[in-house]
Coordinates of C-alpha atoms in Angstrom, one line a residue:
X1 CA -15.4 50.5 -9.0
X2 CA -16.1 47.2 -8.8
X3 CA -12.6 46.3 -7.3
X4 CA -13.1 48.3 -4.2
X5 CA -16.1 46.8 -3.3
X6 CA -14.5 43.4 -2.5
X7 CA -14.0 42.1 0.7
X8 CA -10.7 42.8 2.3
X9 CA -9.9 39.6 4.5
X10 CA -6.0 39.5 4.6
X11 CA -3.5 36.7 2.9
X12 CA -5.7 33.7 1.6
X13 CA -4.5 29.8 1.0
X14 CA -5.7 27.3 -1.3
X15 CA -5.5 23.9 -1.0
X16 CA -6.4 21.1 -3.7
X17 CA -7.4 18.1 -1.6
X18 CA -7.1 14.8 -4.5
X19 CA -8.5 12.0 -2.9
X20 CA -9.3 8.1 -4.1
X21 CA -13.0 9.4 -4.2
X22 CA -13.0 12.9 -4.9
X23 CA -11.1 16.3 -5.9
X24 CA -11.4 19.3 -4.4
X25 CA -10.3 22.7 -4.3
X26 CA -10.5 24.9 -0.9
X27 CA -9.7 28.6 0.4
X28 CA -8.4 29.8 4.2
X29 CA -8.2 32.8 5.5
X30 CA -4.4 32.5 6.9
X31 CA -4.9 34.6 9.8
X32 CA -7.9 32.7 11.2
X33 CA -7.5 29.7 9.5
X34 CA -11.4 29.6 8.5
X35 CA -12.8 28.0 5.6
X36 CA -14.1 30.8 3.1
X37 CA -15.4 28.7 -0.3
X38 CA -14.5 25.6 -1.6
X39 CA -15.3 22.9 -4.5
X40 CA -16.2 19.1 -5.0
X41 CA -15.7 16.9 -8.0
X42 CA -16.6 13.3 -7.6
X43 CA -13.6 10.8 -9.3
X44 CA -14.2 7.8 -11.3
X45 CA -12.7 4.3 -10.3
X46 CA -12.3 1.8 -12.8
X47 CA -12.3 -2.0 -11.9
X48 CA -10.8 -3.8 -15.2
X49 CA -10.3 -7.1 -13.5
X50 CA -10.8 -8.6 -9.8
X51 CA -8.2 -6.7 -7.8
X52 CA -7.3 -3.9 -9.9
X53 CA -8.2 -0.7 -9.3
X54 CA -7.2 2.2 -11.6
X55 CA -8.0 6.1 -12.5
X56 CA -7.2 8.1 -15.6
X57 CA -4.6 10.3 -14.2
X58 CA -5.8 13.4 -16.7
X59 CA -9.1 13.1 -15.5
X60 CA -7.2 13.7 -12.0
X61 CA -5.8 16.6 -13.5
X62 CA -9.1 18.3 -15.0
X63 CA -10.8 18.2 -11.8
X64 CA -8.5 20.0 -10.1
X65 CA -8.3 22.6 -13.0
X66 CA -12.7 22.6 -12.3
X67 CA -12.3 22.7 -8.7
X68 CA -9.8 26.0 -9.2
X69 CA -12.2 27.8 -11.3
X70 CA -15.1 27.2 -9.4
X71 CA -14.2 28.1 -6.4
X72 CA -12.1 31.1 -7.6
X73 CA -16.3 31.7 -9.3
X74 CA -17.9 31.3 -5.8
X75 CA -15.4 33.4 -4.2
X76 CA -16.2 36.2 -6.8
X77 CA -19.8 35.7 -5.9
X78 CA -18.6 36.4 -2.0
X79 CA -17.3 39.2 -3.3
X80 CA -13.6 38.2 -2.1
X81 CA -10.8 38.7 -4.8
X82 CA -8.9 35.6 -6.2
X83 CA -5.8 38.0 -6.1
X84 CA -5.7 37.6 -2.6
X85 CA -5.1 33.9 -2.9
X86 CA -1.3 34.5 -2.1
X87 CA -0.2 30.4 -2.5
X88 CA -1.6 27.4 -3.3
X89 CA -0.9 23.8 -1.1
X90 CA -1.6 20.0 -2.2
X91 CA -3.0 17.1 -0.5
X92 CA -2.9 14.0 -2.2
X93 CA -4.0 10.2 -2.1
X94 CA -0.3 8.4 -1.1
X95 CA 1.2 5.1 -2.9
X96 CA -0.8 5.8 -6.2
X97 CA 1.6 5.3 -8.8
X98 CA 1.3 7.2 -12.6
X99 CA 4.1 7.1 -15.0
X100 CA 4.0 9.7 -18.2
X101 CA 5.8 11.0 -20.9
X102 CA 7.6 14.1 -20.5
X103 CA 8.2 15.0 -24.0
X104 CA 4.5 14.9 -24.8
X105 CA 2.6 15.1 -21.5
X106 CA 0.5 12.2 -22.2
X107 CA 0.0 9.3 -18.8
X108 CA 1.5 5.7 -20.4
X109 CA -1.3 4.3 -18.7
X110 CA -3.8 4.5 -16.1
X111 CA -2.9 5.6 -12.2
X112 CA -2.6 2.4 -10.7
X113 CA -4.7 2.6 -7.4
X114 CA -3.0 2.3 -3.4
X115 CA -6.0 -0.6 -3.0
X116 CA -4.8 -2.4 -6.4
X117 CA -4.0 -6.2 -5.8
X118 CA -2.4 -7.0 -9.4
X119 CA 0.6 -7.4 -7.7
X120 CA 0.5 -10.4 -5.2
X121 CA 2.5 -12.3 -7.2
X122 CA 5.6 -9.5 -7.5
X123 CA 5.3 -9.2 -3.8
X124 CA 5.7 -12.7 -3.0
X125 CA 8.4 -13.7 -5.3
X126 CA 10.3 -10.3 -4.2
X127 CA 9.7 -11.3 -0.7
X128 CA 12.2 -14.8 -1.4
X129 CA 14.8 -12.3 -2.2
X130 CA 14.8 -10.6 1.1
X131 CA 16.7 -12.5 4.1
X132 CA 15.1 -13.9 7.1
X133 CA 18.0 -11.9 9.1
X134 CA 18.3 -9.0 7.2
X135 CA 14.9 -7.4 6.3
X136 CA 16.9 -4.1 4.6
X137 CA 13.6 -2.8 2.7
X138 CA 11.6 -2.9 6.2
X139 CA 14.7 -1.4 8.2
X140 CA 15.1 1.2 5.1
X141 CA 12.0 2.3 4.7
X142 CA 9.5 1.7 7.4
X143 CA 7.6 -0.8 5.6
X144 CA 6.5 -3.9 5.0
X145 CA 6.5 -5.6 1.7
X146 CA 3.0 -5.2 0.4
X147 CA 0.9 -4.6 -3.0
X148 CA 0.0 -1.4 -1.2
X149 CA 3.6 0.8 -1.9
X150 CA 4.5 1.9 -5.2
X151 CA 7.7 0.4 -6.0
X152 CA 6.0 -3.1 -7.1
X153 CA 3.1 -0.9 -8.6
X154 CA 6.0 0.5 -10.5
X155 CA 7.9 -2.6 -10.8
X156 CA 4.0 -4.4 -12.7
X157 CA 3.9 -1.3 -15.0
X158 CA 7.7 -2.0 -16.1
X159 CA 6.9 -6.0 -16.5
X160 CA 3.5 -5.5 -18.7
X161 CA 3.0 -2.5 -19.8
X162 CA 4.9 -1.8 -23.6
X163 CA 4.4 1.9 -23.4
X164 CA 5.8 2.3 -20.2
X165 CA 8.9 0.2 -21.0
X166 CA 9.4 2.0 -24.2
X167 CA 9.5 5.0 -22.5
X168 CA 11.8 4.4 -20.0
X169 CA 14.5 2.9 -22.9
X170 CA 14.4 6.1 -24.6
X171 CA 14.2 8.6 -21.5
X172 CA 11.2 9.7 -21.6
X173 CA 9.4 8.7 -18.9
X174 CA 8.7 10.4 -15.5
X175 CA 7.6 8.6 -12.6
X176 CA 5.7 10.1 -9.6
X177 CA 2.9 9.5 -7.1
X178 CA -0.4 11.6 -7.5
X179 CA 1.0 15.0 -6.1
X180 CA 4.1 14.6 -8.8
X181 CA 1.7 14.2 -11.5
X182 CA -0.1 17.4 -10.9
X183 CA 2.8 19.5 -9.6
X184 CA 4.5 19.0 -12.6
X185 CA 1.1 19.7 -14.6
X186 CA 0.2 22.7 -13.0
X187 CA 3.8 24.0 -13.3
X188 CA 4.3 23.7 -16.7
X189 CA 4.0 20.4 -17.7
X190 CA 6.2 20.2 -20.9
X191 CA 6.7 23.7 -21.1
X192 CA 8.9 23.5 -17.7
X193 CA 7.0 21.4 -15.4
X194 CA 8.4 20.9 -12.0
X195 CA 9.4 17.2 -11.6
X196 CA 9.1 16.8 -7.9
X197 CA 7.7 15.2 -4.8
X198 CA 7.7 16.1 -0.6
X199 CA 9.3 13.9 2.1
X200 CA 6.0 12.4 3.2
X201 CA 4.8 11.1 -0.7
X202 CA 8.6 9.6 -1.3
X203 CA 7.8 7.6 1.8
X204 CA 5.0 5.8 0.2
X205 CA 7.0 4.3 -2.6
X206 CA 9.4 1.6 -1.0
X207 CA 12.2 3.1 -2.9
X208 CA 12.8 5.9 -0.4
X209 CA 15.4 5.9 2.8
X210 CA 13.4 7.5 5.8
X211 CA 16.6 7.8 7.8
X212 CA 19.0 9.8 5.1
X213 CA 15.8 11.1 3.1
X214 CA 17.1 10.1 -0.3
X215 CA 15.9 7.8 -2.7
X216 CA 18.0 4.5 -1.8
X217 CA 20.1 2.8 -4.8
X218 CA 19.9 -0.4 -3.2
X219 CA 16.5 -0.7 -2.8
X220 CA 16.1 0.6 -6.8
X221 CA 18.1 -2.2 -7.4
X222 CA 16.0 -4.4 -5.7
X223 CA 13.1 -3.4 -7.5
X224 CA 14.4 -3.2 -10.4
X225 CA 13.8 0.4 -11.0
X226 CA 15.7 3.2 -13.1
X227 CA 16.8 6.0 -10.5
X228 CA 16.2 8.8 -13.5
X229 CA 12.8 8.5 -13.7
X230 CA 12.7 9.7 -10.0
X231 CA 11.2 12.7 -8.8
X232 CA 13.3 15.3 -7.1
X233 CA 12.5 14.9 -3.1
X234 CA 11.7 18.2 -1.6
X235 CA 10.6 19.6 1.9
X236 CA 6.3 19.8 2.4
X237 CA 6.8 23.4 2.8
X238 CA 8.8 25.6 -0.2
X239 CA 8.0 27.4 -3.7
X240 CA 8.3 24.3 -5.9
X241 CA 6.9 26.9 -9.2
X242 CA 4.2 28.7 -10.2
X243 CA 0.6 28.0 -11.8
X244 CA 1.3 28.4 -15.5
X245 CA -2.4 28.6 -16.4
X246 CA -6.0 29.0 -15.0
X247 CA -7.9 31.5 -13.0
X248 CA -4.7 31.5 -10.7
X249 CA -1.5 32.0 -13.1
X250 CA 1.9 32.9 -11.2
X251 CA 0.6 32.1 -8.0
X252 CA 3.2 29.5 -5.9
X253 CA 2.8 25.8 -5.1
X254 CA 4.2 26.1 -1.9
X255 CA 3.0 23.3 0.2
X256 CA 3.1 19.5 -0.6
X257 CA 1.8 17.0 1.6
X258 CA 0.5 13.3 1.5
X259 CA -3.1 13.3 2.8
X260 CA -2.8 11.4 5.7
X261 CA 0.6 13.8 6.9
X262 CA -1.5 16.7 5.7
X263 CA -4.3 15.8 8.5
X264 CA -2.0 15.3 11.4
X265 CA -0.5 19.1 10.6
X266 CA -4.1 20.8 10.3
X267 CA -5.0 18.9 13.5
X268 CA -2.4 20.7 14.7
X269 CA -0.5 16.9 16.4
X270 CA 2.9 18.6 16.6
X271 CA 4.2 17.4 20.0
X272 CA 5.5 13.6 20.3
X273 CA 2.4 11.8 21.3
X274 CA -0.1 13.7 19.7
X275 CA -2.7 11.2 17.3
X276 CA -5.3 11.8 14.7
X277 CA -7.7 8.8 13.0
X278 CA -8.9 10.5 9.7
X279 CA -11.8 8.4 8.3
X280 CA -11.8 8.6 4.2
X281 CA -11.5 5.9 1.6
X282 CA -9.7 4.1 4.0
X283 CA -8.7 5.2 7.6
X284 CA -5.7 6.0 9.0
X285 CA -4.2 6.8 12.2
X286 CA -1.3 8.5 12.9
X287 CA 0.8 9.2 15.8
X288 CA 3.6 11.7 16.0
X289 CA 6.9 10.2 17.0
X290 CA 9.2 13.4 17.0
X291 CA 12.9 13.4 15.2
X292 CA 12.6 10.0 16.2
X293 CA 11.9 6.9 14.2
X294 CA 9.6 4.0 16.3
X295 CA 9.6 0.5 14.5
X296 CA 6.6 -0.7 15.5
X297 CA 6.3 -4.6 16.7
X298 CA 2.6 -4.8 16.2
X299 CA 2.2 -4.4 12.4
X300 CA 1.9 -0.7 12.4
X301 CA 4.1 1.7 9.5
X302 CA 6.7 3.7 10.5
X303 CA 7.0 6.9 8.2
X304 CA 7.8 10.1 7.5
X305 CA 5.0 12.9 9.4
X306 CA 6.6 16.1 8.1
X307 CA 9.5 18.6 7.3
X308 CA 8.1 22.1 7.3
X309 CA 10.7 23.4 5.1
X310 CA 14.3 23.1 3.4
X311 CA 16.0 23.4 6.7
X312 CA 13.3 22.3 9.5
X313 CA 14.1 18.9 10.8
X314 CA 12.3 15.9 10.0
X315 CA 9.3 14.3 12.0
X316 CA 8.4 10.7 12.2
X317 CA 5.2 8.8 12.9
X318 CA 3.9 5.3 13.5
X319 CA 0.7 4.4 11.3
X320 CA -1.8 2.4 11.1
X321 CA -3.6 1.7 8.1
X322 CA -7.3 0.3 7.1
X323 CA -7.5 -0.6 3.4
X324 CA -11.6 -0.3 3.3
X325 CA -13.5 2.6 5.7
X326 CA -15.5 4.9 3.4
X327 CA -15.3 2.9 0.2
X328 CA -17.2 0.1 2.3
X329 CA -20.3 2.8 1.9
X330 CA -19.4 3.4 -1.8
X331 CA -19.5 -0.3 -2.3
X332 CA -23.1 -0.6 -0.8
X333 CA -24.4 2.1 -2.9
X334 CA -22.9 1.1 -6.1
X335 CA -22.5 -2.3 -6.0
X336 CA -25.1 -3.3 -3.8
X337 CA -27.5 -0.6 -4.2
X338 CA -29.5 -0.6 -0.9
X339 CA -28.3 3.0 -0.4
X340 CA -28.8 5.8 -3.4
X341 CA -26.6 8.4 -1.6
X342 CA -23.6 7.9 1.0
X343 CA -25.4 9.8 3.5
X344 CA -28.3 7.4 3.9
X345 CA -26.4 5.1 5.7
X346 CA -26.9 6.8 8.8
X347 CA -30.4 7.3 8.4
X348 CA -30.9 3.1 7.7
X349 CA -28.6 2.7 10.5
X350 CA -30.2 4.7 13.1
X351 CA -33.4 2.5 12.5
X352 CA -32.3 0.0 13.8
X353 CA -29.5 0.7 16.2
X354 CA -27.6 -2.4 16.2
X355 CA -26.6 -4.6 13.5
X356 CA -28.4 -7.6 15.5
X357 CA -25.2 -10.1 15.7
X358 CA -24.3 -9.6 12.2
X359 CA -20.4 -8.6 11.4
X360 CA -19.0 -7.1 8.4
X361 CA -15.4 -7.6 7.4
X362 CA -14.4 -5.7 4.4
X363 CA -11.6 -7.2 3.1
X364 CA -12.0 -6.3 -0.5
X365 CA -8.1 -5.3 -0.5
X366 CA -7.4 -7.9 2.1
X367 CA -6.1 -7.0 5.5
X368 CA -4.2 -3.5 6.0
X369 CA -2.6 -3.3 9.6
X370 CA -2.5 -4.8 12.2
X371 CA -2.4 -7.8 10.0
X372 CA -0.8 -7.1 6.4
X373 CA -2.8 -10.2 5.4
X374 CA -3.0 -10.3 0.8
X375 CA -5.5 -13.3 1.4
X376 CA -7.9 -12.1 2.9
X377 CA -11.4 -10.9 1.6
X378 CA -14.7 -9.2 2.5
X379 CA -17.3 -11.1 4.5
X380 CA -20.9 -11.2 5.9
X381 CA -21.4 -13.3 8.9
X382 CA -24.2 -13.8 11.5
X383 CA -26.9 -13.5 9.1
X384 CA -30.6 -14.4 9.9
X385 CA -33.8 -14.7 8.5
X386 CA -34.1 -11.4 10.3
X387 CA -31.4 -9.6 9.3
X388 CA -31.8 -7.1 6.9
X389 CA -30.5 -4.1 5.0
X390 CA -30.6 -1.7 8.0
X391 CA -28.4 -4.3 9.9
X392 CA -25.9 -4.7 7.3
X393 CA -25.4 -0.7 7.3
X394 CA -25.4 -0.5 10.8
X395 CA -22.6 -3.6 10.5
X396 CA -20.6 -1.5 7.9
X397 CA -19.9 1.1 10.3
X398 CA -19.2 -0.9 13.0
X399 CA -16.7 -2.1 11.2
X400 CA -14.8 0.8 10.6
X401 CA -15.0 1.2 14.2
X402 CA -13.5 -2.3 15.2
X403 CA -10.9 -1.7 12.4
X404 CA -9.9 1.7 14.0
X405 CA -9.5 -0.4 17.8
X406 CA -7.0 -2.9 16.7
X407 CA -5.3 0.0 15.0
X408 CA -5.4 1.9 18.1
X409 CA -4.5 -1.1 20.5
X410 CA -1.5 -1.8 18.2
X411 CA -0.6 1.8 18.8
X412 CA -1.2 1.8 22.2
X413 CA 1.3 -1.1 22.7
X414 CA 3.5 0.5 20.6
X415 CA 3.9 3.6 22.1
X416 CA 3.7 2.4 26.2
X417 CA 1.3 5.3 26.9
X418 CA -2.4 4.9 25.9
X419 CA -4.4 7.7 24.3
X420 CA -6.8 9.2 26.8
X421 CA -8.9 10.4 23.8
X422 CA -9.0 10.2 19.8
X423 CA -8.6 12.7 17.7
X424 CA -11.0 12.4 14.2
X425 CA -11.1 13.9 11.1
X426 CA -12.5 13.4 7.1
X427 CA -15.8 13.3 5.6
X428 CA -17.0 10.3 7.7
X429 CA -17.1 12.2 10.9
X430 CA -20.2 14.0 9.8
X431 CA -21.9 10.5 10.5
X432 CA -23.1 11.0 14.2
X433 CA -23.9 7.3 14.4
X434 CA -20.5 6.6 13.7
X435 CA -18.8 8.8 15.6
X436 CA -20.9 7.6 18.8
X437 CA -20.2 3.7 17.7
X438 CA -16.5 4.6 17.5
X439 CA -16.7 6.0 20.8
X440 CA -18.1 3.3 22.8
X441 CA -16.6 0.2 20.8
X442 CA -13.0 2.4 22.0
X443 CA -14.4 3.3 25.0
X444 CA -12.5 6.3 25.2
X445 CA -14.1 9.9 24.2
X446 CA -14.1 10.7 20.6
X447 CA -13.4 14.6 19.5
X448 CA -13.6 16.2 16.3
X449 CA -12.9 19.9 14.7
X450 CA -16.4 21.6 14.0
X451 CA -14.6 22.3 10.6
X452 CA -13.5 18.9 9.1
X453 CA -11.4 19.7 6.4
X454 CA -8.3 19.1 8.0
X455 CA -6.8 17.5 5.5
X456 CA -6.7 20.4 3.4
X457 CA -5.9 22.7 6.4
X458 CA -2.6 20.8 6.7
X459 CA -1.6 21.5 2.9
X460 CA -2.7 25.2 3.2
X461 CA -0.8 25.9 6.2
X462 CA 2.6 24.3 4.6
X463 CA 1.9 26.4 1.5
X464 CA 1.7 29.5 3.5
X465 CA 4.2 28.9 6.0
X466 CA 6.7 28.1 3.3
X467 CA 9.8 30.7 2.9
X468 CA 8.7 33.5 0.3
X469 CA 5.2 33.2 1.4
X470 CA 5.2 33.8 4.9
X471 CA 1.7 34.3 5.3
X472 CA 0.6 32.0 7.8
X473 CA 2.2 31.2 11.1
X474 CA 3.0 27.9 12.6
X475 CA 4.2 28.9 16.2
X476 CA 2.7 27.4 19.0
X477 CA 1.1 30.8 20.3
X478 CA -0.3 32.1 16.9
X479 CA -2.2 29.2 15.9
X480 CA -6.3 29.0 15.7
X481 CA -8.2 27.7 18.8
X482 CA -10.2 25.4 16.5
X483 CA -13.7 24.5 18.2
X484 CA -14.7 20.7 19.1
X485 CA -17.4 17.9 19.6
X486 CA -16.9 15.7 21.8
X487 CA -18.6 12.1 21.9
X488 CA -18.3 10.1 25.5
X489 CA -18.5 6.7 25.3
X490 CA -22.3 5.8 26.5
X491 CA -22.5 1.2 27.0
X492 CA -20.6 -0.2 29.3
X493 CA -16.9 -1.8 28.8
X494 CA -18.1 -5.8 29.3
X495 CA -20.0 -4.8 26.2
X496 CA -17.6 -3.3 24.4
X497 CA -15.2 -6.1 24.8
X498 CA -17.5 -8.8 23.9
X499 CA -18.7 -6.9 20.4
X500 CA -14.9 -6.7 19.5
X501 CA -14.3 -10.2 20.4
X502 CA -17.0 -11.4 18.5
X503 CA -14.9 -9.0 15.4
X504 CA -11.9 -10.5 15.6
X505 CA -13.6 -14.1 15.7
X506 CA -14.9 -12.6 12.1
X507 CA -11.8 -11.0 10.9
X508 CA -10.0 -14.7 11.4
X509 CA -12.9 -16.3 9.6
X510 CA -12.0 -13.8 6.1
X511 CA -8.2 -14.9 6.0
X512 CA -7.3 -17.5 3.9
X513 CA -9.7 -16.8 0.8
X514 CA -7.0 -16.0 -1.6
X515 CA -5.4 -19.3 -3.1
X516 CA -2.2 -18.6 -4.4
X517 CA -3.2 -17.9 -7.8
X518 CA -3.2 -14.3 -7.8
X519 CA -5.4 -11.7 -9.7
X520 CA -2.5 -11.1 -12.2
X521 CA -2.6 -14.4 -13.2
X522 CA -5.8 -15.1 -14.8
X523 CA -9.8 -15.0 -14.2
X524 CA -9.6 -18.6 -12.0
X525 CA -8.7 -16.1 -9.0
X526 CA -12.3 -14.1 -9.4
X527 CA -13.9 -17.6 -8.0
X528 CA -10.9 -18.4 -4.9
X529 CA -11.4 -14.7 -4.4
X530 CA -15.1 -14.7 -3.8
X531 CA -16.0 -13.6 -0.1
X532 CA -17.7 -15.7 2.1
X533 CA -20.7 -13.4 2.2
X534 CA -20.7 -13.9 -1.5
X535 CA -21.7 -18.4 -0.8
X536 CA -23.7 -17.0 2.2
X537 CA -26.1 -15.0 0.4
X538 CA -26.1 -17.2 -2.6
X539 CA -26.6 -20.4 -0.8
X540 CA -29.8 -18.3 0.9
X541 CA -30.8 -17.2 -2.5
X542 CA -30.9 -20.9 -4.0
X543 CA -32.9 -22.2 -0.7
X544 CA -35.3 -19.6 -0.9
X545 CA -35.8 -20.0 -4.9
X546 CA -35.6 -23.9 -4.3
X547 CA -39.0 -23.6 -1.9
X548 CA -40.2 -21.5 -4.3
X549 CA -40.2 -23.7 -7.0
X550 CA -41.1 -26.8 -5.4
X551 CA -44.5 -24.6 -3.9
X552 CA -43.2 -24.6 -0.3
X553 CA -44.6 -21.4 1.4

């Protein structure tokens, strides 16, 4: 009896969505593409030394496993059966590299993080190796030589990590990036698991030819890295395997997408030209460059966008990433503490409406694009006795806004044809304040989906689009009108121009920070890595205490 009072609502999706900060687990209605239930687990980020930034790849894996059962709970609750859920799609946070033993299942040590620095050092030595004339691993693979790829994540965990090599000598290890890790998990793990990877995720890693869509043997080589422990490279949309376990046993992974590729499919950017800015951990904007690939002269990526199944052709886009948009609000709350939840920022912000001529640059990864800068680090400028707490929040989102503008200008001279409007997505957009500062400091309109999760769209619409599933559409006419805001730009463009000037006098004033010593090579780098807001505020701190002392009111 109670079967037949469930809801009947056609073919649903899921989607896990693994991000740096969170996991979680969401369900679509393929028809109408509407968000029916979903799930939220919060992920811990361990900092063992300045620079490094690491996870515990099976704590990765159990909050997906949470996220499935609740959700599959709430849904019951909704009174919609779980047997309806006819395919399941993953998002994932690109570049971060976990290496495990296939025999027993067990991680060889902790998912190194895309904003981990450990590496300086690899990438600059590696970088004497590449001739001026000839820069094969940028021509190969889209990207510049930076801690921020996986291959020289891969290449530290080979150098310094026992375990790891051990493995590797006796064939037993298996590479991947997030989404490998928990395919292969969820498949089976060592009963079976599926070792494999999409397009878009094998684009992350340095070690992948965009052009021939292969892993490359001369840029193995180069690394230094054993082809075997490879993934197999697959489209983003096919039947990879089943769910051997959980609330949704024998249903397909059919979908597979890195997050940022995942956002620019459930924003629907499928003509050349089409952008999207998605505002997470970091922020990234993407714009869709067709079959075609565009090397960008202005410090943006070039990488892979999508290939929505086995025999769909391939699409490209250029990139721009920022290193540090959302985890600049983490960082207040945690490490500062002037903010108890993330979405207090807006409220301290809003009371003051202006950050008062101070400037934020968060370079606690140093500088993403435009600049690719390793030395660079986070700083505080224009401080007065005046300023306070509300001005540095108000600061910290102005700053993702100035980061997204040189992004944008790089991709506007990139492309020859500038975007008339921006298209937004991830949890950041709920921040009204922010959307409106983004707005005027581009001075072109801001829109964003009513429904945000876009990102997880994306990853449920390859999973149900995928051959064998064939439950959700992607042709032009039978996709979702999806509902928008819209933010107009509201000062005038003289201002706008003179608050990002004043940035980009602050962004020069964070590079250099770095000496060369890097964080692999020993605590001396915590002090040359110390931001100049870090002297600022002390050097304030001692003053203060000095009057103090001496009875000076």
């Amino acid at each position: 009896m109670a079967a037949s009072k469930k809801a009947v609502l056609g073919p649903l999706v899921g989607a896990v969505d693994q991000g740096t900060s969170s996991t979680r687990f969401l369900v679509f209605n393929s028809r109408t593409a509407e968000l029916l239930s979903q799930y939220q687990v919060e992920i811990k980020q361990e900092f063992p030394r300045e620079g490094w930034v690491e996870q515990d790849p099976k704590e990765i894996l159990h909050s997906v496993y949470e996220g499935i059962e609740k959700t599959c709970e709430k849904l019951g609750q909704l009174n919609i059966g779980i047997s309806n859920i006819k395919a399941i799609g993953v998002s994932n946070q690109r570049e971060t590299t976990v290496v495990w033993d296939k025999i027993t299942g067990e991680p060889l040590y902790n998912a190194v993080v895309w904003l981990d620095l450990r590496t300086q050092s690899t990438v600059e030595s590696l970088s004497k190796r590449i001739p001026g004339n000839n820069n094969f691993v940028k021509s190969k693979t889209g990207l510049p030589l930076s801690t921020y790829f996986s291959a020289v994540k891969l290449r530290w965990l080979l150098d310094n990590v026992r375990k790891v090599q051990k493995a590797v000598e006796e064939k037993r290890a298996l590479f991947g990036t997030i989404d490998s890790w928990l395919i292969w998990s969820l498949t089976g793990g060592v009963n079976g698991g599926v070792h494999c990877t999409d397009v878009t995720n094998a684009s992350r890693t340095m070690l992948f030819n965009i052009h021939s869509l292969e892993w490359d043997k001369q840029l193995c080589e180069f690394f230094g890295i054993p082809m075997e422990i490879l993934p197999h490279v697959r489209s983003s949309s096919e039947i990879y395997g089943l769910m051997k376990a959980g609330a949704l046993e024998g249903v397909p992974i059919s979908g597979c997408l890195g997050d940022q590729s995942a956002a620019l499919v459930g924003q629907m950017c499928f003509q050349i030209g089409q952008a999207k800015n998605t505002y997470g951990t970091g922020c990234f904007l993407l714009c869709n460059t067709g079959h075609k690939c565009v090397f960008s002269d202005h410090g943006l990526l070039t990488t892979v966008a999508y290939k929505l199944g086995r025999d769909k052709p391939v699409y490209y886009a250029l990139e721009g990433s920022v290193a540090i948009a959302g985890a600049v609000i983490r960082w207040l709350r945690d490490n500062l503490g002037i903010i108890k939840t993330s979405e207090e920022i807006e409220k301290l912000a809003k009371e003051v409406g202006t950050s008062y001529g101070c400037y934020f640059v968060p370079a606690f990864s140093g500088l993403y694009a435009p600049y690719w800068e390793p030395s660079a680090r986070g700083i505080i400028c224009g401080l007065t006795q005046f300023t306070n707490k509300c001005h540095i929040a108000f600061a910290a989102l102005e700053a993702v806004c100035f980061q997204t503008r040189e992004i944008l200008d790089a991709m506007n001279r990139d492309c020859g044809i500038p975007l008339s409007h921006l298209q937004v997505d991830g949890g950041m957009t709920s921040n009204k304040i922010l959307m409106q500062l983004q707005a005027d400091i581009l001075y072109i309109p801001v829109v964003k989906p009513l429904m945000p999760e876009t990102t997880a769209l994306g990853a449920a619409m390859a999973a149900g689009a995928a051959e064998g599933v064939d439950v959700w559409s992607l042709e032009p006419e039978d996709l979702s009108a999806v509902t928008m805001e819209r933010f107009e730009p509201q000062i005038n463009a003289e201002e706008s121009e003179i608050r990002y000037s004043t940035w980009k006098k602050a962004v020069m004033k964070s590079m250099g920070w770095v000496t060369t010593q890097s964080p692999e090579s020993g605590d001396p780098s915590v002090f040359c890595s110390l931001p100049l807001g870090f002297f600022i505020v002390s050097s304030m701190a001692m003053l203060i205490g000095a009057r103090y002392i001496s009875g000076i009111p």
